[in-house]
Coordinates of C-alpha atoms in Angstrom, one line a residue:
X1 CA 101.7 -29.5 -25.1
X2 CA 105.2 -29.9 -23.3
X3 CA 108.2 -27.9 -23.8
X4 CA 111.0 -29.2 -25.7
X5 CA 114.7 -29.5 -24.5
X6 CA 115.3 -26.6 -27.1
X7 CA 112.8 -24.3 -25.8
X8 CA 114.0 -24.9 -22.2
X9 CA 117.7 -24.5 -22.7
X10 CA 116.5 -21.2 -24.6
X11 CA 114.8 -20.1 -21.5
X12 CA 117.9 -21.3 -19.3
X13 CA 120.1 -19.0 -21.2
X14 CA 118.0 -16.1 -21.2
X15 CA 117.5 -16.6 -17.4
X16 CA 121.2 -17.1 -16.4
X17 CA 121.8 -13.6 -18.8
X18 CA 119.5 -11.2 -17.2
X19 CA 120.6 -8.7 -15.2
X20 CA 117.2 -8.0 -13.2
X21 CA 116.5 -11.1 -10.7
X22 CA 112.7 -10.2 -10.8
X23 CA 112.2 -11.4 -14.4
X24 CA 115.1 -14.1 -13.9
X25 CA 112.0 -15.2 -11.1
X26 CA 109.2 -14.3 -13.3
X27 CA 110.6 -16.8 -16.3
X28 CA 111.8 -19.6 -13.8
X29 CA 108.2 -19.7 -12.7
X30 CA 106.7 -20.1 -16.7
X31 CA 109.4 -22.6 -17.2
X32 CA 109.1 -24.7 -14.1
X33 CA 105.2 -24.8 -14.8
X34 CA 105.3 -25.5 -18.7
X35 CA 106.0 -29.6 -18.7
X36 CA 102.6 -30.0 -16.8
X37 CA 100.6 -27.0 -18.0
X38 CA 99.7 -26.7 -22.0
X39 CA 99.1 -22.7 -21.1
X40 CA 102.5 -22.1 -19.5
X41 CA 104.0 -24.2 -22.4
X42 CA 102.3 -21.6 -24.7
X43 CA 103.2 -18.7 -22.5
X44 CA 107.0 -19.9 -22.9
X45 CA 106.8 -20.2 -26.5
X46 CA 105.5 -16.7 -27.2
X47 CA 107.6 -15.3 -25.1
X48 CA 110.9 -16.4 -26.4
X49 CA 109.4 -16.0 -30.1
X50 CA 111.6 -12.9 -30.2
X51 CA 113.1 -10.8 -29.9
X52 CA 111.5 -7.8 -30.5
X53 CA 111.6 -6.5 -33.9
X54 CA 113.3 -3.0 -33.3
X55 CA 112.2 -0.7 -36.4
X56 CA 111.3 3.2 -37.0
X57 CA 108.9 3.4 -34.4
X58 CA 111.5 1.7 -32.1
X59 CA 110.6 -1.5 -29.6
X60 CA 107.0 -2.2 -28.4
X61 CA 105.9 -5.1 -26.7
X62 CA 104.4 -6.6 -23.5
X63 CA 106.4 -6.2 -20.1
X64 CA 107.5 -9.6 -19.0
X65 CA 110.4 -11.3 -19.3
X66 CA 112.3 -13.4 -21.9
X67 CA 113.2 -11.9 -25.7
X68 CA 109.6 -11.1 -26.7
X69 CA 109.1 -8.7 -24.0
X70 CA 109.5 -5.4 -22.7
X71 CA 112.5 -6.0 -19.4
X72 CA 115.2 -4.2 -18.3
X73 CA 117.1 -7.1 -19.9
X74 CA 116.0 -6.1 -23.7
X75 CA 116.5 -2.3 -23.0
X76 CA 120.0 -3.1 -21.8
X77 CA 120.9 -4.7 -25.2
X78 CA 118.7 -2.1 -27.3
X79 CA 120.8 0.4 -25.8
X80 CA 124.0 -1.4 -25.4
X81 CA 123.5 -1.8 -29.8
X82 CA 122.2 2.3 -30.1
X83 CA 125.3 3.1 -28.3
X84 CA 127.9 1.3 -30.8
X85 CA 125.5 2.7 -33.6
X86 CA 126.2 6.4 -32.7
X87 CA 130.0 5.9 -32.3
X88 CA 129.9 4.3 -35.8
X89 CA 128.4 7.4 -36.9
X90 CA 130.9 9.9 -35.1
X91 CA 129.2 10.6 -32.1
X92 CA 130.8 9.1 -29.2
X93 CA 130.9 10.8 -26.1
X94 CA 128.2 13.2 -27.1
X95 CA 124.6 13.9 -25.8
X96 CA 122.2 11.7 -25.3
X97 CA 118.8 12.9 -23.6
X98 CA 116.8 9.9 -21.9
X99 CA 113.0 10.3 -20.7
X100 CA 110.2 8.3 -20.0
X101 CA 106.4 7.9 -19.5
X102 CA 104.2 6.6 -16.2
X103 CA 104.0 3.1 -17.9
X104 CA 105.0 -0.2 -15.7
X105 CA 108.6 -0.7 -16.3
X106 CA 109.4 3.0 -17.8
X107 CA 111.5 4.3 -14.4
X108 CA 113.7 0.7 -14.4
X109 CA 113.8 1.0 -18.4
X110 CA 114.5 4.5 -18.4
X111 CA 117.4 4.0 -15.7
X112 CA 118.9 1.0 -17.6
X113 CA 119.4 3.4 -20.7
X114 CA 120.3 6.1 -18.9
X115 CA 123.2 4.0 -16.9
X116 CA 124.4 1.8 -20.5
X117 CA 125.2 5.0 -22.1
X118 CA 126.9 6.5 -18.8
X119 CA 129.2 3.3 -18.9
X120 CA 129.6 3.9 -23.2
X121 CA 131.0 7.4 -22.8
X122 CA 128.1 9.3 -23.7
X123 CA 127.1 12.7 -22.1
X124 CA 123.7 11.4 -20.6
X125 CA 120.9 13.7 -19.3
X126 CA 117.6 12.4 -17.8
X127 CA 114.4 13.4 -16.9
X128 CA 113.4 13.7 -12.8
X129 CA 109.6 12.3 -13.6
X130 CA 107.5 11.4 -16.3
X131 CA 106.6 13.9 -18.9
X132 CA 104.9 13.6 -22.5
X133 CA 106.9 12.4 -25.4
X134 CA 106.9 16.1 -27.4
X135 CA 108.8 17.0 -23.9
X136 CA 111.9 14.6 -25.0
X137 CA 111.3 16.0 -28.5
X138 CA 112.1 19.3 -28.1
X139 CA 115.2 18.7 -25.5
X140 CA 117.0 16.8 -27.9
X141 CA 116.7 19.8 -30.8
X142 CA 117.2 22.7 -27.7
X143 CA 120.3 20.5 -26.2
X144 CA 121.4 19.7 -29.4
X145 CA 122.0 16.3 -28.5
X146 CA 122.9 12.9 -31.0
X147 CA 119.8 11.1 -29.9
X148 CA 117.1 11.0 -27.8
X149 CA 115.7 7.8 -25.9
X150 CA 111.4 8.3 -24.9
X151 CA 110.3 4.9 -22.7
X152 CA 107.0 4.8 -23.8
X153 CA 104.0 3.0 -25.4
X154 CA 102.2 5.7 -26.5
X155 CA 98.2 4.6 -26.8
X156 CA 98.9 1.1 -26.6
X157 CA 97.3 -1.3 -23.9
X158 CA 98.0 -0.9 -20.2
X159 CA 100.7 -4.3 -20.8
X160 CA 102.8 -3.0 -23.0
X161 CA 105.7 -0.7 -22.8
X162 CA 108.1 0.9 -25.6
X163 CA 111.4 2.8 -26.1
X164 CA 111.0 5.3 -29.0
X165 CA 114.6 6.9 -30.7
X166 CA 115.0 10.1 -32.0
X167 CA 118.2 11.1 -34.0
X168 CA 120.2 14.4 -34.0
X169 CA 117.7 16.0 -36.4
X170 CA 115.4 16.0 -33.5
X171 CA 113.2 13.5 -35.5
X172 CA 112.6 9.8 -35.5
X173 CA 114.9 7.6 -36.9
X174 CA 114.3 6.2 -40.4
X175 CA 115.8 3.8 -42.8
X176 CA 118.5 2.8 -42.9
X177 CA 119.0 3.8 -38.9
X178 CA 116.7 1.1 -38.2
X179 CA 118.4 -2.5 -39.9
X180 CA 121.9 -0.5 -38.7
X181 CA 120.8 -0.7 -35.2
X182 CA 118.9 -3.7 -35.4
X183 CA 122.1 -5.6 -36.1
X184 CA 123.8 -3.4 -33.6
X185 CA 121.7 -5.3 -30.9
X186 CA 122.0 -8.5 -32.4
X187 CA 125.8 -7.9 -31.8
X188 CA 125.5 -6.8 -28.4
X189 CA 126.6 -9.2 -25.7
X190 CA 124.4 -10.7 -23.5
X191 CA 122.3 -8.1 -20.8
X192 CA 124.5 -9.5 -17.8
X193 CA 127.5 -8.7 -19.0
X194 CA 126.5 -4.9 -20.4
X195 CA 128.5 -2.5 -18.7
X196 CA 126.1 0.2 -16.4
X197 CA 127.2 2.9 -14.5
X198 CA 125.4 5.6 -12.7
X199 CA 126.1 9.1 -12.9
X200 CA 123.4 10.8 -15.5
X201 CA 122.8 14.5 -14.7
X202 CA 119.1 15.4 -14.5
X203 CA 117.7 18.0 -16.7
X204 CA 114.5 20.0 -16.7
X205 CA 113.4 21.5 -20.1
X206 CA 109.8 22.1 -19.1
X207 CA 109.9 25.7 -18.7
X208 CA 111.8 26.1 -22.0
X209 CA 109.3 24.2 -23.5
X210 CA 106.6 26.0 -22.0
X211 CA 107.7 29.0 -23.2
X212 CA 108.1 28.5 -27.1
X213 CA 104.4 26.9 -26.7
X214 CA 103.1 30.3 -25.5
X215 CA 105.0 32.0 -28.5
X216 CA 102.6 30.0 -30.6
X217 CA 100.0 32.3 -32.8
X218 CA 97.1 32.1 -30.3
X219 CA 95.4 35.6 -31.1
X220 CA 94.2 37.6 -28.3
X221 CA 91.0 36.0 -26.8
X222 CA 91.2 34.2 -23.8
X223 CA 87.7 33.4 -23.1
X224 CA 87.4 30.1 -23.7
X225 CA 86.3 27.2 -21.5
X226 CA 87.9 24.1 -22.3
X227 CA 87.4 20.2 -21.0
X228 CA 90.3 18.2 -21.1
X229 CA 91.6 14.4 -20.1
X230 CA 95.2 12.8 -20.1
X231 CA 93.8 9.3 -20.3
X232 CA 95.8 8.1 -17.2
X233 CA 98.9 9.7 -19.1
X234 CA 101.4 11.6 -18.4
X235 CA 99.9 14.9 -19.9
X236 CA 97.6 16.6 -17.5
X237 CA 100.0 18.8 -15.4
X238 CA 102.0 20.0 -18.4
X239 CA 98.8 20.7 -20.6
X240 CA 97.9 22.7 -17.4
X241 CA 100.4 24.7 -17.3
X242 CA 100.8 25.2 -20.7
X243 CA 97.3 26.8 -20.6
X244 CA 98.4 29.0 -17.7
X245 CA 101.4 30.5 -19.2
X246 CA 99.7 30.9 -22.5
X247 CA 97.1 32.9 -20.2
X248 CA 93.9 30.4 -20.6
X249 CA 92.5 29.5 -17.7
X250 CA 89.0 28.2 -17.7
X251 CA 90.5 24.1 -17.8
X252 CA 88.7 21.5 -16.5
X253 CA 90.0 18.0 -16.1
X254 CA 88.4 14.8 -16.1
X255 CA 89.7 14.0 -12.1
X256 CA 89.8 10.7 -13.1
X257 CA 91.7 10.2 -15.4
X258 CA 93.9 12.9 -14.3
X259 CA 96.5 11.4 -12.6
X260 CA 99.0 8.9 -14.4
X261 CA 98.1 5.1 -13.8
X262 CA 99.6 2.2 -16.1
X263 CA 96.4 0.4 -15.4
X264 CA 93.8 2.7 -17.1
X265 CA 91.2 1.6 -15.0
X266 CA 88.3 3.6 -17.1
X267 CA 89.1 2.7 -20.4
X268 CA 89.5 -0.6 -22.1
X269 CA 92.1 1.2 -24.9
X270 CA 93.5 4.2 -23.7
X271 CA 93.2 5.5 -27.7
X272 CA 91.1 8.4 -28.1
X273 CA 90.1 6.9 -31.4
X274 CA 89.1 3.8 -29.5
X275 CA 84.7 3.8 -28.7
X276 CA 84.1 5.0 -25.6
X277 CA 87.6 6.4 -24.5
X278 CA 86.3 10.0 -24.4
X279 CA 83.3 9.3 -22.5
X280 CA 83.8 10.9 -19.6
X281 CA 85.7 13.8 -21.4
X282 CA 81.8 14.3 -23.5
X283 CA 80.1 14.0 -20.7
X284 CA 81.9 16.7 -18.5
X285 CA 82.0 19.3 -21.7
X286 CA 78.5 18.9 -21.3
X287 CA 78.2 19.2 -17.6
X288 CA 80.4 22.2 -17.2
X289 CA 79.0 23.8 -21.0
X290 CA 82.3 24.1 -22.7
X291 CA 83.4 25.7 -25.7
X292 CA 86.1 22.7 -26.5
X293 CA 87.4 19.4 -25.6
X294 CA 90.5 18.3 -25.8
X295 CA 91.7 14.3 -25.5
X296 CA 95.0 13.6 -25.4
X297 CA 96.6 10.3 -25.9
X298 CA 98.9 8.9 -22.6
X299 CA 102.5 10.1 -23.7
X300 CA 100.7 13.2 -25.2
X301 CA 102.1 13.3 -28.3
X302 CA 98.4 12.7 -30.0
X303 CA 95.7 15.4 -29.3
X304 CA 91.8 14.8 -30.6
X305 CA 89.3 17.5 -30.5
X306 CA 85.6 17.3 -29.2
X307 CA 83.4 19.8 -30.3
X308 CA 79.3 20.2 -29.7
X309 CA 77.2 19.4 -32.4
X310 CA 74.4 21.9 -33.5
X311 CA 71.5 19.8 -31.7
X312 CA 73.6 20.1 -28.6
X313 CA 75.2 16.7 -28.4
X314 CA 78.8 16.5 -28.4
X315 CA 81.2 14.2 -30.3
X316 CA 84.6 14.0 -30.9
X317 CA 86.5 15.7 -34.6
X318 CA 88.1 13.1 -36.8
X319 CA 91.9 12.8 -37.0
X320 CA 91.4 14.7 -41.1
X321 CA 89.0 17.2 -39.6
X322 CA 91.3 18.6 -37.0
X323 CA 93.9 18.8 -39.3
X324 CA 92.4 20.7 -41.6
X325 CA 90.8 22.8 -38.9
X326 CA 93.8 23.6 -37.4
X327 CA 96.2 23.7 -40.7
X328 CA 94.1 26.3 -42.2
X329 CA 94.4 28.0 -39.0
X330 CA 98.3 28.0 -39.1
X331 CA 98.6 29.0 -42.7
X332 CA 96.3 31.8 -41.5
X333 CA 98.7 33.1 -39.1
X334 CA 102.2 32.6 -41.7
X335 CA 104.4 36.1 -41.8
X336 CA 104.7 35.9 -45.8
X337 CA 107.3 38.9 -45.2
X338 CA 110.0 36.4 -43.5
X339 CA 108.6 33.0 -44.6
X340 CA 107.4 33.4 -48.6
X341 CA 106.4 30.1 -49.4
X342 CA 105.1 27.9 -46.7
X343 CA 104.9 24.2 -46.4
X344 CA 102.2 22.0 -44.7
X345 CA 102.3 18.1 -45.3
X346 CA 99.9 15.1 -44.3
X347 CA 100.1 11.1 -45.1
X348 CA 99.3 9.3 -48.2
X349 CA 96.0 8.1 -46.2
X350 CA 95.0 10.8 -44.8
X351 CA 92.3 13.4 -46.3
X352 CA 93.4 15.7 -49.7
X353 CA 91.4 18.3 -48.5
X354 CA 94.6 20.1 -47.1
X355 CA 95.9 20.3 -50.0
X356 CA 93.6 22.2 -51.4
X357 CA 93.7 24.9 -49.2
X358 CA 97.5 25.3 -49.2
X359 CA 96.7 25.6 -53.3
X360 CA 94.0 28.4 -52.1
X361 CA 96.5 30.3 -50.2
X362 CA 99.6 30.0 -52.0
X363 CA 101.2 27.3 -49.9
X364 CA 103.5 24.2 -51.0
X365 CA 101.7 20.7 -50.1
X366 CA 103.6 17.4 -49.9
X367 CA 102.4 14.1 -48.9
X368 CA 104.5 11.3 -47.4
X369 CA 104.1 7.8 -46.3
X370 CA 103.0 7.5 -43.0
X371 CA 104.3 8.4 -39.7
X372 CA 106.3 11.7 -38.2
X373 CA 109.2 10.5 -38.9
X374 CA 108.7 11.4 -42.9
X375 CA 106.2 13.8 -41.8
X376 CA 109.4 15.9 -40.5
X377 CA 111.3 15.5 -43.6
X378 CA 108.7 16.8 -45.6
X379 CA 110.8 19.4 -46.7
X380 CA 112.0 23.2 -45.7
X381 CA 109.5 25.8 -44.5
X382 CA 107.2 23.2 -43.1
X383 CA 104.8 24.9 -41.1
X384 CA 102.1 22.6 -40.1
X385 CA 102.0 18.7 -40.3
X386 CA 99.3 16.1 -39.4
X387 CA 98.4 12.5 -40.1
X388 CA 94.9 11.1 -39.7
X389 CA 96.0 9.5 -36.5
X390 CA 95.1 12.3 -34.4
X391 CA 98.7 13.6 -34.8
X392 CA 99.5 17.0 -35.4
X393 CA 102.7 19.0 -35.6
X394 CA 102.0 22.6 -35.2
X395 CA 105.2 23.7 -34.0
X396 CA 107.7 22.4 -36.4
X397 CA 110.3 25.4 -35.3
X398 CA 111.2 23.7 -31.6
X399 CA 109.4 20.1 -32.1
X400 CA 109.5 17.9 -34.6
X401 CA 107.3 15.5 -34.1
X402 CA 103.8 15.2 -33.4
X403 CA 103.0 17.1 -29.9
X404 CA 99.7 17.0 -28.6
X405 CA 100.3 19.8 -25.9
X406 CA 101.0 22.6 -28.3
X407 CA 98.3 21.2 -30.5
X408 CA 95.8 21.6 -27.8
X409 CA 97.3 25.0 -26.6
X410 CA 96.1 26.1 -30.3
X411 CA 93.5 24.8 -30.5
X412 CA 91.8 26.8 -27.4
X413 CA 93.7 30.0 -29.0
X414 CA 91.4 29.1 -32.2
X415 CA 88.2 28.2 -30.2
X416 CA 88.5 31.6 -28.3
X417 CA 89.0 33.7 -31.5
X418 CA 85.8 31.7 -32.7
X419 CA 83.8 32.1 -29.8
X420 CA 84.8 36.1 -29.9
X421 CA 83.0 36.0 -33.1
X422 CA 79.7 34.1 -32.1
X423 CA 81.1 31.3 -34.6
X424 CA 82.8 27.1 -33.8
X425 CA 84.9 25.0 -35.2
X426 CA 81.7 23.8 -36.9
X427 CA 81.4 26.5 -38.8
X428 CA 84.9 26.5 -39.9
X429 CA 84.6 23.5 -41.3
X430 CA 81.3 23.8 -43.2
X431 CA 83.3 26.7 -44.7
X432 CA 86.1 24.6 -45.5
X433 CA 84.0 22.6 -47.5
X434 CA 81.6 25.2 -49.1
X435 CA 85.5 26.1 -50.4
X436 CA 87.1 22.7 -51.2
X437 CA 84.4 20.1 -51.4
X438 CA 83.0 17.5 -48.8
X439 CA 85.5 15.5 -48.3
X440 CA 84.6 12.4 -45.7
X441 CA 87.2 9.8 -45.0
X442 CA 86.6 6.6 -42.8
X443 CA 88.5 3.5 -41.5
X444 CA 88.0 -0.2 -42.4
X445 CA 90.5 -1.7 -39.5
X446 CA 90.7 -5.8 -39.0
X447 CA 92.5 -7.0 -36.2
X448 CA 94.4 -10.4 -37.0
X449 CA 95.8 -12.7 -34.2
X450 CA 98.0 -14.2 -37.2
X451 CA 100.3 -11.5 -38.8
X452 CA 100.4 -13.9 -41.7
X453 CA 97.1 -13.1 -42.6
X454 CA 98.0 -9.6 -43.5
X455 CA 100.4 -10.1 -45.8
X456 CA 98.1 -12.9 -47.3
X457 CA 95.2 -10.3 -47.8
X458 CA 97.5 -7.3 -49.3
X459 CA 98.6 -9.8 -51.7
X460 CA 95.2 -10.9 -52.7
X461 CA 94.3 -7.6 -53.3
X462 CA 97.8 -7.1 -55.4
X463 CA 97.0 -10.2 -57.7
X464 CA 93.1 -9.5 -58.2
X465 CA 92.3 -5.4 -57.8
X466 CA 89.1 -4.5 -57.8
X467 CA 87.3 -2.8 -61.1
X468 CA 85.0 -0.5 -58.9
X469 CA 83.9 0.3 -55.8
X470 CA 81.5 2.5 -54.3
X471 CA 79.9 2.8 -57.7
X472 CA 83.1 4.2 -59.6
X473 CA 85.7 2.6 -61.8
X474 CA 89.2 2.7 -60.0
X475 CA 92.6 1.7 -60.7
X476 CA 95.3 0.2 -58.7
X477 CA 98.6 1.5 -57.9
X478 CA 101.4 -0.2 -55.9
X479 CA 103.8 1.7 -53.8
X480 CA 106.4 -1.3 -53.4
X481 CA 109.5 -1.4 -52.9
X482 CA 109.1 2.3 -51.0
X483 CA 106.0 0.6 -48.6
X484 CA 104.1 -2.1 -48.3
X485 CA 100.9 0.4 -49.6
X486 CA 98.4 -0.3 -52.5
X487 CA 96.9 2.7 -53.5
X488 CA 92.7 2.4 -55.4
X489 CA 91.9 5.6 -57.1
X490 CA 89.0 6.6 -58.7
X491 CA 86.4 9.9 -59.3
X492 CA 85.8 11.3 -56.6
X493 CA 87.2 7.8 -54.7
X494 CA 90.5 6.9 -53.0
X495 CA 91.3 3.8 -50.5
X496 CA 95.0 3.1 -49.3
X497 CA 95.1 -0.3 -47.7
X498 CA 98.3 -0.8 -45.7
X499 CA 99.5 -3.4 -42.5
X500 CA 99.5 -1.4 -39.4
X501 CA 103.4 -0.4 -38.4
X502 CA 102.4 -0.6 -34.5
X503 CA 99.5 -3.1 -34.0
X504 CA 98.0 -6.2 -35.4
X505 CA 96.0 -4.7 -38.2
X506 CA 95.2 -4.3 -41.4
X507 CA 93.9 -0.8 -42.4
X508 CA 92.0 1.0 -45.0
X509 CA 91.6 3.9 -45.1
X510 CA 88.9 5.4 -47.0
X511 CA 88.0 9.1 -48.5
X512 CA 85.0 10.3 -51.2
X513 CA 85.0 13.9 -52.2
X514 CA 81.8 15.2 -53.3
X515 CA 80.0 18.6 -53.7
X516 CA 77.1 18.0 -51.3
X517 CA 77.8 16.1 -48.0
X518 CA 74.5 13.9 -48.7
X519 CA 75.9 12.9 -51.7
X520 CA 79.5 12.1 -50.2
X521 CA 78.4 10.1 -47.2
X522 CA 76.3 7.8 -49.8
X523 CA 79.1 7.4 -51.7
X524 CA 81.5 6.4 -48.2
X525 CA 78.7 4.2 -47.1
X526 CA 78.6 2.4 -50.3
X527 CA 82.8 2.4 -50.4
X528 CA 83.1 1.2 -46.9
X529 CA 80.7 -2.0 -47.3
X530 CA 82.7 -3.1 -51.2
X531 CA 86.0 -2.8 -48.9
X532 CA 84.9 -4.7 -45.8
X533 CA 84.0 -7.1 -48.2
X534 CA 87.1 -6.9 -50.1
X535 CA 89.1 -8.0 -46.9
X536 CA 86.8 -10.6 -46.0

């Protein structure tokens, strides 16, 4: 395979219009290989396949250079279309708060969008290091500022980087903020001939943000030993001292994976949904006889709990089972005397079982298609938020967005009431279901090289539904145009089957409810073997 004339005066453009002479070097190198090597003729393809699609969840993508990367180049143009986007919508010369994570690329990235919306007008204030996403969250509510920009790729692999948008409602953006901005970009000029300009002032929220995380209702016990790992993230030191000011202090990290590294040399998927991410977390709860882990994601927006099993062996909470842990919890602690009728809110694919305990204590539910950014919006008095994705809003009042820190900060507030009363977040949840009814949920995830064959499968199961599975008649319902979801329902059954909105995968996502957990994981083992064979 050569590289046709088209391909390399593509690449020639894109080279002679990047501002950073490291990738202008980088994509020289691919080009001047590709005529001779079938590989490098590949690699140039894929990398001028773009650009990047920017949507709700902002840019992702691999750092390299050309239009289907992550460069300074893209960001300069991504930035260079959100600043024309916010003066369309009146806000020109306003705030714009700009942070980043450790990733490779996020100080260049973060300094390129910091120094295009210098040059645009814009008030611009950026962050002196790394910090978690929930960090930028909250500084854009607190500043009131127009927008906030987070350099980040969340729990993606070590190659990829990201730059995540947040509106004026402290939120993500959403339709139609995304196609407006997409075609901002497209109307950008090229990266060379952005204007940048130095001059950002640096701001430091982190005590602020520290403090409203101590306000959080923790209860009085304090004796609680905790393990804890960042991942390689950014999370460690703030999750430390948010356990110091809210006056825990029996935290002990994984050393390493303490420290922030964009290689991730311990885990192959620095998810900790991903096997064997929290392996070292497990094994040093068990070493140092803990009362709670605690995982969080790199950019520490994400927080999974670990918990020890009753025959001593420890293992980590499903995204559904923290929520529900920790969303009874909250609606535990609600003043009813200044906030009368509550709201919590989850995802069309995560577990029901939430809202049946907001119908047990008088609370409003609402479910919403996936992701924070509708999470959010769920409506006023929202209290509590999660989404089976190991996401989890408990602190809607200053963040809103998922926030892994405050999330963990309760969570040791809730293990140390527990342990005050001989009882675990085991026990809390065999309550929960003695209450509600078992509910189990599980994943069927396939990972597709083509995207294509997404879209193929979701229409397959559109055209010929499935009259049962796991032993119970369902029925089908579609929730186009709003998403790209299908919904199965039956007794006691549910499966939402949707394309991933951040990776190459098609998900489904699975839940049985059943009086007797015997009888409910029988049922999900028969469910999840008719889906895996439905997406076959």
């Amino acid at each position: 395979m050569t590289s046709d004339s088209t391909l390399r005066d593509a690449a020639s453009r894109w080279i002679a219009a990047d501002p950073d002479p490291a990738t202008r070097a980088e994509l020289e190198a691919v080009l001047a290989r590709a005529d001779s090597d079938p590989g490098a003729a590949e690699d140039l393809a894929d990398r001028l396949a773009g650009p990047l699609e920017f949507g709700t969840a902002g840019l992702r993508g691999p750092v390299r250079a050309g239009p289907n990367g992550m460069n300074v180049a893209v960001v300069t143009r991504t930035t260079a279309g959100v600043a024309e986007w916010l003066k369309a919508h009146g806000h020109a010369g306003a705030l714009v708060v700009v942070g980043r994570d450790a990733r490779h690329g996020s100080e260049a990235f973060a300094t390129a969008a910091a120094e295009v919306l210098t040059a645009a007008g814009f008030d611009v204030k950026v962050f002196a290091r790394p910090l978690p996403t929930p960090v930028l969250a909250f500084a854009v509510g607190r500043l009131g500022a127009v927008a906030g920009i987070q350099i980040t790729a969340s729990h993606n692999p070590p190659a990829d980087n990201g730059y995540k948008l947040y509106d004026a409602t402290g939120g993500q953006i959403v339709p139609p903020s995304d196609g407006e901005i997409e075609r901002a970009i497209e109307a950008a000029p090229a990266a060379v001939d952005v204007p940048r300009a130095p001059g950002a002032e640096v701001a430091d929220l982190l005590d602020r943000y520290l403090d409203e995380v101590a306000t959080l209702p923790l209860g009085h016990e304090r004796a609680v030993r905790v393990a804890a790992t960042a991942l390689h993230g950014v999370g460690a030191d703030t999750l430390q001292a948010a356990f110091e000011r809210a006056g825990f202090t029996d935290l002990h990290l994984v050393g390493a994976q303490a420290a922030p590294d964009p290689d991730f040399p311990t885990v192959s998927f620095p998810n900790p949904e991903e096997p064997g991410a929290t392996d070292l977390l497990l094994a040093l709860a068990s070493d140092v006889d803990a009362d709670l882990a605690i995982a969080l994601d790199p950019d520490a927006d994400r927080c999974a709990l670990g918990v020890r099993e009753r025959d001593g062996r420890w293992r980590m909470l499903r995204g559904d089972e923290t929520g529900v842990l920790l969303g009874s919890y909250v609606l535990s602690t609600v003043d009813r005397t200044t906030l009368p009728d509550p709201l919590v809110a989850t995802t069309i694919v995560s577990s029901s079982m939430l809202g049946e305990i907001a119908k047990a204590e008088g609370a409003r539910y609402a479910e919403t298609l996936t992701g924070f950014k509708w999470l959010v919006r769920a409506g006023e008095g929202l209290v509590f938020a999660y989404e089976e994705a190991l996401g989890l809003c408990v602190n809607p009042g200053f963040v809103r967005d998922k926030d892994g820190i405050a999330a963990a900060t309760l969570a040791a507030g809730l293990a140390a009431q527990l342990k005050a009363q001989g009882r675990t977040p085991l026990d809390v949840l065999d309550e929960l279901a003695q209450r509600h009814g078992v509910h189990l949920t599980d994943q069927v995830s396939l990972r597709v090289t083509d995207l294509a064959v997404r879209g193929q499968l979701m229409a397959k199961v559109r055209a010929t539904p499935p009259a049962r599975l796991g032993g119970v008649d369902v029925t089908l319902e579609d929730l186009l145009p709003d998403a790209d979801v299908v919904r199965l329902t039956g007794d006691g059954v549910r499966v939402v089957v949707r394309p991933s909105g951040t990776e190459p995968k098609l998900k489904a996502y699975l839940q049985v409810v059943a009086g007797a957990r015997g009888a409910a994981q029988e049922r999900l083992t028969a469910l999840r073997a008719d889906v895996e064979e439905l997406l076959a």
